[in-house]
PDB file of C-alpha atoms in Angstrom:
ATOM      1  CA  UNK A  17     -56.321  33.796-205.353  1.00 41.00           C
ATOM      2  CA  UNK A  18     -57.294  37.153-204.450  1.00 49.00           C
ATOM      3  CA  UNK A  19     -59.308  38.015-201.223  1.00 59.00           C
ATOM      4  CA  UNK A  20     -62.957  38.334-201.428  1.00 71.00           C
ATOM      5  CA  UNK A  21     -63.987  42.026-201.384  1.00 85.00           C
ATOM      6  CA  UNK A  22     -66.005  43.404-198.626  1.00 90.00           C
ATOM      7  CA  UNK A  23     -69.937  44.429-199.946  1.00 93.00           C
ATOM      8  CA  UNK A  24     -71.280  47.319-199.447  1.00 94.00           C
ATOM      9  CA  UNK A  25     -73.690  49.295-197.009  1.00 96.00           C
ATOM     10  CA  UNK A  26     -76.280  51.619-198.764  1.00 96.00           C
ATOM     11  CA  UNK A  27     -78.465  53.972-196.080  1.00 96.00           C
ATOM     12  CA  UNK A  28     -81.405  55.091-196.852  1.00 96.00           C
ATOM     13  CA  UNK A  29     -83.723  57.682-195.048  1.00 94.00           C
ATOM     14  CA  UNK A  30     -86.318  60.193-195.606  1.00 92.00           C
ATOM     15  CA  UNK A  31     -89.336  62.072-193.958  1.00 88.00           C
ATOM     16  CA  UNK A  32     -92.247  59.850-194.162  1.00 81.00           C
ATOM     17  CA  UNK A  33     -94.669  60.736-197.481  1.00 80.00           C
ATOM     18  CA  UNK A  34     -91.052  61.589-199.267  1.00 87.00           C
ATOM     19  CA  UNK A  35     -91.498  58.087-202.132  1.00 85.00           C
ATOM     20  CA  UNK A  36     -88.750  56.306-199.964  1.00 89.00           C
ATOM     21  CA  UNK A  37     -90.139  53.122-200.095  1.00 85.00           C
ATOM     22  CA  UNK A  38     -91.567  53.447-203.235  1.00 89.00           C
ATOM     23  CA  UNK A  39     -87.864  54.154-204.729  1.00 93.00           C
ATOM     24  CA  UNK A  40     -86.187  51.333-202.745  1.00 92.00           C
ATOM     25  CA  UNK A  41     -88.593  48.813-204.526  1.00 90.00           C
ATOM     26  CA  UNK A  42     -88.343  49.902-207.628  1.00 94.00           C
ATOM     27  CA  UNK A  43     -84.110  49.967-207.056  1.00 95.00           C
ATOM     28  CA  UNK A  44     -84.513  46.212-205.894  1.00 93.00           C
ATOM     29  CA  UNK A  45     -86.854  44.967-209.133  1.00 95.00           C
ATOM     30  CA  UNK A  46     -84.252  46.594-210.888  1.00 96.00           C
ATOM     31  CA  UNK A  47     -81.108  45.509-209.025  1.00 96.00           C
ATOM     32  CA  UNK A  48     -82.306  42.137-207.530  1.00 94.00           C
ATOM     33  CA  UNK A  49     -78.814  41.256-206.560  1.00 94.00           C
ATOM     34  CA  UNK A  50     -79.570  43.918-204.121  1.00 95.00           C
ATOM     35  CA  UNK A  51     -80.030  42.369-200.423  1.00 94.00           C
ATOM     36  CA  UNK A  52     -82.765  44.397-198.242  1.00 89.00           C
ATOM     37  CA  UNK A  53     -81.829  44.013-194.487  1.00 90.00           C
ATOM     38  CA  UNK A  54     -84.901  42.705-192.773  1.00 89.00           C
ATOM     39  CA  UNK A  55     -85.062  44.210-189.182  1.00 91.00           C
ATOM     40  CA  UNK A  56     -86.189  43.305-186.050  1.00 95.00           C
ATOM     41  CA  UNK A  57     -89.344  44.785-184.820  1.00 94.00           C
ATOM     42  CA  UNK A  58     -91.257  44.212-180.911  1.00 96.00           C
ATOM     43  CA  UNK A  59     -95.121  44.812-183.033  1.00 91.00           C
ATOM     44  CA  UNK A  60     -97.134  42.160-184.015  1.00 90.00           C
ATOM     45  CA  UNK A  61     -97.156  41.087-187.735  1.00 89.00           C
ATOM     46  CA  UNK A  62     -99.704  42.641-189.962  1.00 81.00           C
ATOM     47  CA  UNK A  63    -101.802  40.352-191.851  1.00 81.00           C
ATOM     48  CA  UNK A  64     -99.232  40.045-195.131  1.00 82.00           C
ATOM     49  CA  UNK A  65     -96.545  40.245-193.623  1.00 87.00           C
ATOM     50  CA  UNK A  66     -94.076  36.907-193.270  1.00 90.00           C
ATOM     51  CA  UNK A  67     -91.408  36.578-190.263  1.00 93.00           C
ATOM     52  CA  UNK A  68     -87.945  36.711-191.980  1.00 87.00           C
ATOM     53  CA  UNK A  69     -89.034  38.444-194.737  1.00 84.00           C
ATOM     54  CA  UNK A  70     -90.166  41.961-193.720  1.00 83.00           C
ATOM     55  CA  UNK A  71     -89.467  41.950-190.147  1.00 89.00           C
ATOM     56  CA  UNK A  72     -88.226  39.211-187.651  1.00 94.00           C
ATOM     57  CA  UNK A  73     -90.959  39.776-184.966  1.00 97.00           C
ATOM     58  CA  UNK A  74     -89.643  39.124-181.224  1.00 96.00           C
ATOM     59  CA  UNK A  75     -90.825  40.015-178.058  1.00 96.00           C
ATOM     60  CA  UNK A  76     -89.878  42.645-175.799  1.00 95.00           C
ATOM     61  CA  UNK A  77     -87.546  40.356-173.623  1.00 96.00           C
ATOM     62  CA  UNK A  78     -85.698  39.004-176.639  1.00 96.00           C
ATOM     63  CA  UNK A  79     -84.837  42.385-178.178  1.00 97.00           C
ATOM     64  CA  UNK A  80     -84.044  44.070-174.850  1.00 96.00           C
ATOM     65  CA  UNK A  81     -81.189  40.853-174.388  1.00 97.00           C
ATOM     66  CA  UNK A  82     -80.156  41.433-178.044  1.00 97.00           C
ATOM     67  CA  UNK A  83     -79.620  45.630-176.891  1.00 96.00           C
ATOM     68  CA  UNK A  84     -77.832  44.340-173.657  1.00 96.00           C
ATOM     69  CA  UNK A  85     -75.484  42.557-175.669  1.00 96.00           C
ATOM     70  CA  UNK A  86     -75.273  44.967-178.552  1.00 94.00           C
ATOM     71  CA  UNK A  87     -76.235  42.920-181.146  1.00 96.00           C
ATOM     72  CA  UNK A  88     -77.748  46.218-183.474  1.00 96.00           C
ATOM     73  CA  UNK A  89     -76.311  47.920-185.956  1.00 95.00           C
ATOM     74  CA  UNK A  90     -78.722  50.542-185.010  1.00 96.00           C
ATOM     75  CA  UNK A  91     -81.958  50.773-182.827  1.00 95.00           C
ATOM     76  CA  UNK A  92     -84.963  53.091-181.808  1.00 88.00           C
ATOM     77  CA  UNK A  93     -88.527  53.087-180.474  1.00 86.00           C
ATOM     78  CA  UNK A  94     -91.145  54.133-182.343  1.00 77.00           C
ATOM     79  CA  UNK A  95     -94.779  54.955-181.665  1.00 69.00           C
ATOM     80  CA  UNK A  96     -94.027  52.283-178.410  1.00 82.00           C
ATOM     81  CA  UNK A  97     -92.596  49.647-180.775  1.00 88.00           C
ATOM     82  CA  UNK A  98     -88.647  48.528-180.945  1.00 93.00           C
ATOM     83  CA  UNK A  99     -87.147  48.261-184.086  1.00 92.00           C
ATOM     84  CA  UNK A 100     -83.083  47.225-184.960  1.00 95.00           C
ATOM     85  CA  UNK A 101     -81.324  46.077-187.523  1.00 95.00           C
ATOM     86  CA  UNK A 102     -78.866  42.787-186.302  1.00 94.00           C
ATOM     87  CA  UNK A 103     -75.195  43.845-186.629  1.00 93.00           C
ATOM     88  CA  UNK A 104     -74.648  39.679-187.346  1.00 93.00           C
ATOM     89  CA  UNK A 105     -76.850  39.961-190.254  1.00 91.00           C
ATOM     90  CA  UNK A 106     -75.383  42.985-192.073  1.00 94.00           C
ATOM     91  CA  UNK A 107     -72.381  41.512-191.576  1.00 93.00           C
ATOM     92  CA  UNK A 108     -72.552  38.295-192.679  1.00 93.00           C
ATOM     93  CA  UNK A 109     -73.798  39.788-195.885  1.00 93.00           C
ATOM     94  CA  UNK A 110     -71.121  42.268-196.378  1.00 95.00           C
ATOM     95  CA  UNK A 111     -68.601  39.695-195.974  1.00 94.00           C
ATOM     96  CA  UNK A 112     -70.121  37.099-198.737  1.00 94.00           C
ATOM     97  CA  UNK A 113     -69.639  40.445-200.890  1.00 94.00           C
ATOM     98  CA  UNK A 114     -73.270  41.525-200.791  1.00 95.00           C
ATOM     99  CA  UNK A 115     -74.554  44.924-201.907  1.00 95.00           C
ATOM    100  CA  UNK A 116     -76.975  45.517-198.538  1.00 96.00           C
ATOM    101  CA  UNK A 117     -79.133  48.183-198.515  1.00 96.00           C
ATOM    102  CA  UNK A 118     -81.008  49.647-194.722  1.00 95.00           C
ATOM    103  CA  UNK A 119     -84.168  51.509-194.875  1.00 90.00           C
ATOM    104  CA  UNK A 120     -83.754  53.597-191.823  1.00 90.00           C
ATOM    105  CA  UNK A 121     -84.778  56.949-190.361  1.00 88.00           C
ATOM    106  CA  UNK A 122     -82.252  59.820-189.805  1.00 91.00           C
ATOM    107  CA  UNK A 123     -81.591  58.683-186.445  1.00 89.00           C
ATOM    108  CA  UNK A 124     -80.870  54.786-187.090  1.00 91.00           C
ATOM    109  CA  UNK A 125     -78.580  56.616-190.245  1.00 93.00           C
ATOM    110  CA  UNK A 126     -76.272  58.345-187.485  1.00 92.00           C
ATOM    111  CA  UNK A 127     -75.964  55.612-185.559  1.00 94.00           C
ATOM    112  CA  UNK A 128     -74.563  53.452-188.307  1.00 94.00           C
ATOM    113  CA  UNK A 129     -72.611  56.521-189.270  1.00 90.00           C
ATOM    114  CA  UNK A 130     -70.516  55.825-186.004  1.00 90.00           C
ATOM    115  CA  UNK A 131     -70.493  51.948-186.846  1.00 90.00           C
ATOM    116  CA  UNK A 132     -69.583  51.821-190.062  1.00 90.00           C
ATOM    117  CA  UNK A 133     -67.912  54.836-191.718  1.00 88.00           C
ATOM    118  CA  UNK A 134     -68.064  53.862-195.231  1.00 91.00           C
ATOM    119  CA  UNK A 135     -71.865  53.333-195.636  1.00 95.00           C
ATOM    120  CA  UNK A 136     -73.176  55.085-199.021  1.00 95.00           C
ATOM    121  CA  UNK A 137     -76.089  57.290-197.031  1.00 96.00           C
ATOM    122  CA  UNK A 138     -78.817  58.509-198.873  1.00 97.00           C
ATOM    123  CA  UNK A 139     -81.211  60.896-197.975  1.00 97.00           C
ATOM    124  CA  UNK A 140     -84.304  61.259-199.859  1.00 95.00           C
ATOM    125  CA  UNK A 141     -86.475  64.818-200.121  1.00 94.00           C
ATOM    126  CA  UNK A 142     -90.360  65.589-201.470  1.00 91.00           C
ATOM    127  CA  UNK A 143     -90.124  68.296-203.865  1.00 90.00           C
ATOM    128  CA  UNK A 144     -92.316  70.454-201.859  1.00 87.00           C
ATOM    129  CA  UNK A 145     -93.863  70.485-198.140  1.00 84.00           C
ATOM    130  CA  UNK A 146     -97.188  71.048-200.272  1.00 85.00           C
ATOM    131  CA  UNK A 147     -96.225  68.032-202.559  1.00 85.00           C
ATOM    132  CA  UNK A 148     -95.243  65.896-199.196  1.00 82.00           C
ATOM    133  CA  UNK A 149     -98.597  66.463-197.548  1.00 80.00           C
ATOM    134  CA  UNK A 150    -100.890  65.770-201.119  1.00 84.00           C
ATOM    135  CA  UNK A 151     -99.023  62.476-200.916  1.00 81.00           C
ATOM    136  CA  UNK A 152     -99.561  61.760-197.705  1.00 79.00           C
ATOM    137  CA  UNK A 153    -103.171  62.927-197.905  1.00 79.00           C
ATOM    138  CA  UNK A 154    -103.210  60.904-201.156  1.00 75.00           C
ATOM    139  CA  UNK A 155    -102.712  57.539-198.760  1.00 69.00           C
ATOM    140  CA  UNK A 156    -106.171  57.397-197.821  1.00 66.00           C
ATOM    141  CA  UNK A 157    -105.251  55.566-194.596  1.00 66.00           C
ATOM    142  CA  UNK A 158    -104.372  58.116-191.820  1.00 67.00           C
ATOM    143  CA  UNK A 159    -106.925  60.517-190.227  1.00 76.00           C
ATOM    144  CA  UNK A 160    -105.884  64.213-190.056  1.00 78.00           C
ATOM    145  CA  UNK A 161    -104.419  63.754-187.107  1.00 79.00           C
ATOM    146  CA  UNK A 162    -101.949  61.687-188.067  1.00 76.00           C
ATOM    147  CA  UNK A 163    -101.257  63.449-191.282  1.00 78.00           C
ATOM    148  CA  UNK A 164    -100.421  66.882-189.182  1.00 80.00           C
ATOM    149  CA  UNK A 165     -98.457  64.765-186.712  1.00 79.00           C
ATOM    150  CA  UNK A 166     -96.777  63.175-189.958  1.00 77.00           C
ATOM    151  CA  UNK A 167     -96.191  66.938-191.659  1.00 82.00           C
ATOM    152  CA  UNK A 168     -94.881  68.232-188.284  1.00 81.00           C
ATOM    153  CA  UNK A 169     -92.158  64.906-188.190  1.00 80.00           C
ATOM    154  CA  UNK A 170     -91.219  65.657-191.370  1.00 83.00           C
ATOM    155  CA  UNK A 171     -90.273  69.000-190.843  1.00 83.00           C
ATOM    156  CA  UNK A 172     -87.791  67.994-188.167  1.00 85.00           C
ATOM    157  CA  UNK A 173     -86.580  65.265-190.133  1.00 89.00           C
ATOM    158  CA  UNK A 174     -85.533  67.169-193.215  1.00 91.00           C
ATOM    159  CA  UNK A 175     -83.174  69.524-191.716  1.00 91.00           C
ATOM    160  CA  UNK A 176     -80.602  66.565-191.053  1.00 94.00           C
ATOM    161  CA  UNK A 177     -80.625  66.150-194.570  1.00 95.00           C
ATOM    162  CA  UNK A 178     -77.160  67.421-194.470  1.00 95.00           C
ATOM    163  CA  UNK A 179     -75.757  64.182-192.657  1.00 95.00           C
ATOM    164  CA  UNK A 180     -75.831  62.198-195.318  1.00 96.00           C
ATOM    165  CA  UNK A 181     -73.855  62.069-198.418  1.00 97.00           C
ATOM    166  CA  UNK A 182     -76.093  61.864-200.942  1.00 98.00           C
ATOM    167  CA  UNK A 183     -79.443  64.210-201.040  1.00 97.00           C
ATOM    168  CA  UNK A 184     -82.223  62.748-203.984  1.00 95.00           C
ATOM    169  CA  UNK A 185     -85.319  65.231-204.510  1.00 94.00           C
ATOM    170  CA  UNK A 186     -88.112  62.671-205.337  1.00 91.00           C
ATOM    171  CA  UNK A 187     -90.057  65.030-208.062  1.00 88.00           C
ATOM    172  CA  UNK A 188     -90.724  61.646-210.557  1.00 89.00           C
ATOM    173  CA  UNK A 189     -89.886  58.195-210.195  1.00 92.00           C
ATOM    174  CA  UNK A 190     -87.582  57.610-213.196  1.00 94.00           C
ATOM    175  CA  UNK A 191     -86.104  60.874-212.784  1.00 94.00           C
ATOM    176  CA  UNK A 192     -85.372  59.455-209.760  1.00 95.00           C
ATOM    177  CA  UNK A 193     -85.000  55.921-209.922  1.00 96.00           C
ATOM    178  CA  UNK A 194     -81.849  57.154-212.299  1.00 96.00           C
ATOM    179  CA  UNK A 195     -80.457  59.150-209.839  1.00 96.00           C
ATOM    180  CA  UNK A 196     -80.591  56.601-207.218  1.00 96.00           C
ATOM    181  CA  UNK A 197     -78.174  54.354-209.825  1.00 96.00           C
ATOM    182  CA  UNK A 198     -75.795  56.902-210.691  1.00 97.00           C
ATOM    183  CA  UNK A 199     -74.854  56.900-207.115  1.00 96.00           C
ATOM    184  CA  UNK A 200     -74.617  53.121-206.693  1.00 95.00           C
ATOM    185  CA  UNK A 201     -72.661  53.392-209.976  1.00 95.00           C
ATOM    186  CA  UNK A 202     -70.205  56.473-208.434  1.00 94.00           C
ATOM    187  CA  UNK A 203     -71.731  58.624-210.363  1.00 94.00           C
ATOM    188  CA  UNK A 204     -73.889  60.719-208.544  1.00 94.00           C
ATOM    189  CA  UNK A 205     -71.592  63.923-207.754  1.00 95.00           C
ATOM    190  CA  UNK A 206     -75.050  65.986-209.042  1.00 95.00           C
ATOM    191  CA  UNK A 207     -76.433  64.817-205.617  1.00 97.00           C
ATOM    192  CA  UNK A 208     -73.850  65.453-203.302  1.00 97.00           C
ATOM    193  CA  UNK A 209     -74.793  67.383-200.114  1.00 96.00           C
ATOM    194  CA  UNK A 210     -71.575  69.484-201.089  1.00 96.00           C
ATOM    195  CA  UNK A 211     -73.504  70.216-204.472  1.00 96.00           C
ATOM    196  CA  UNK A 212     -74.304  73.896-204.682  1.00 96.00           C
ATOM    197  CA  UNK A 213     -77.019  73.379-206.854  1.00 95.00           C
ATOM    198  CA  UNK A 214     -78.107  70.600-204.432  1.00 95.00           C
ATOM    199  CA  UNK A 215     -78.000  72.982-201.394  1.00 95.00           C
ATOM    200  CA  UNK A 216     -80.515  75.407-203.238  1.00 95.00           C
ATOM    201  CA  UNK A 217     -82.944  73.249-204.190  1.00 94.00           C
ATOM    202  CA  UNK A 218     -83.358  72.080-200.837  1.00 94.00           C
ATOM    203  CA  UNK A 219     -83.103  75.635-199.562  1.00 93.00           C
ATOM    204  CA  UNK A 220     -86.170  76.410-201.977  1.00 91.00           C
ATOM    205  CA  UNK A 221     -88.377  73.261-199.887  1.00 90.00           C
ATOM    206  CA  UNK A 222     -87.350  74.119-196.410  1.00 88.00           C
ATOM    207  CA  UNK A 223     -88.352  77.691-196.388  1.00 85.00           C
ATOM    208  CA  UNK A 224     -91.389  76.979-199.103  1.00 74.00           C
TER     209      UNK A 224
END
């Protein structure tokens, strides 16, 4: 009997207002076979949220012993909270074969860069800085504030679009949504970060 091959690890990261989440969850209801690695998070639950299905909520003194004994794939504090995604976990997935997919920021992406070399990492662009801030503005939850502080994050997070291997420009979701497959599939050269015609596009949104 032959062994049972190893699953594999998809990352994927964009600037916030980029149609990352949007795309994942549309990949998933398409792909259910798909698992999506539930992290750990120090914040309280919001109201429809469920423990063990979008975040396993600890406290402070539990995730600070998981850090100490490096139990995280990857880790980072954000706007005061902790969030990490539970090495264990992934694992355990990977090696029943699972397809596991990480919705990360750039940061949490490098990290698992150094962990585990031969993660599919996807990195996911607005078509426009104007088109990034209509969609954020189109939320209707966030007060200006946070939408500048949002717009400024973004531009810092889209210049480390070349650490990934894969760069999709969210202009449409089925546009998209295809895209997104062809890579899974190995077919997704067109979105290389090598890709010439890659490079220029996102040349054209940086300096727009």
């Amino acid at each position: 009997m032959s062994a049972h091959k190893r699953g594999s690890l998809i990352v994927v990261s964009a600037p916030s207002g980029a149609g990352k989440t949007t795309l994942v969850h549309e990949l998933i209801r398409r792909r259910p076979w798909i698992r999506f690695s539930v992290s750990y998070t120090t914040r309280h639950p919001r109201q429809s949220e469920v423990h063990g299905k979008d975040y396993f909520f600890v406290g402070e003194e539990k995730f600070n012993a998981m850090l100490s004994e490096d139990a995280f794939l990857e880790s980072a504090r954000v706007f005061d909270h902790w969030y990490g995604t539970s090495r264990a976990h992934v694992d355990r997935l990977l090696e029943q074969g699972e397809t596991v997919l990480l919705e990360i920021d750039w940061q949490g992406a490098g990290q698992v860069r150094a962990r585990a070399s031969d993660a599919i990492r996807i990195f996911i662009l607005p078509p426009s800085r104007k088109e990034l801030e209509r969609r954020l503005r189109g939320r209707g939850t966030d007060s200006d504030e946070s939408i500048n502080r949002r717009l400024r994050d973004a531009t810092t997070d889209m210049v480390h679009w070349d650490e990934f291997d894969y760069v999709l420009i969210s202009e449409d979701l089925e546009t998209s949504i295809k895209e997104f497959e062809a890579i899974l599939d190995d077919r997704g050269s067109a979105n290389l970060t090598t890709s010439l015609k890659i490079q220029q596009k996102i040349e054209d949104i940086l300096t727009s």
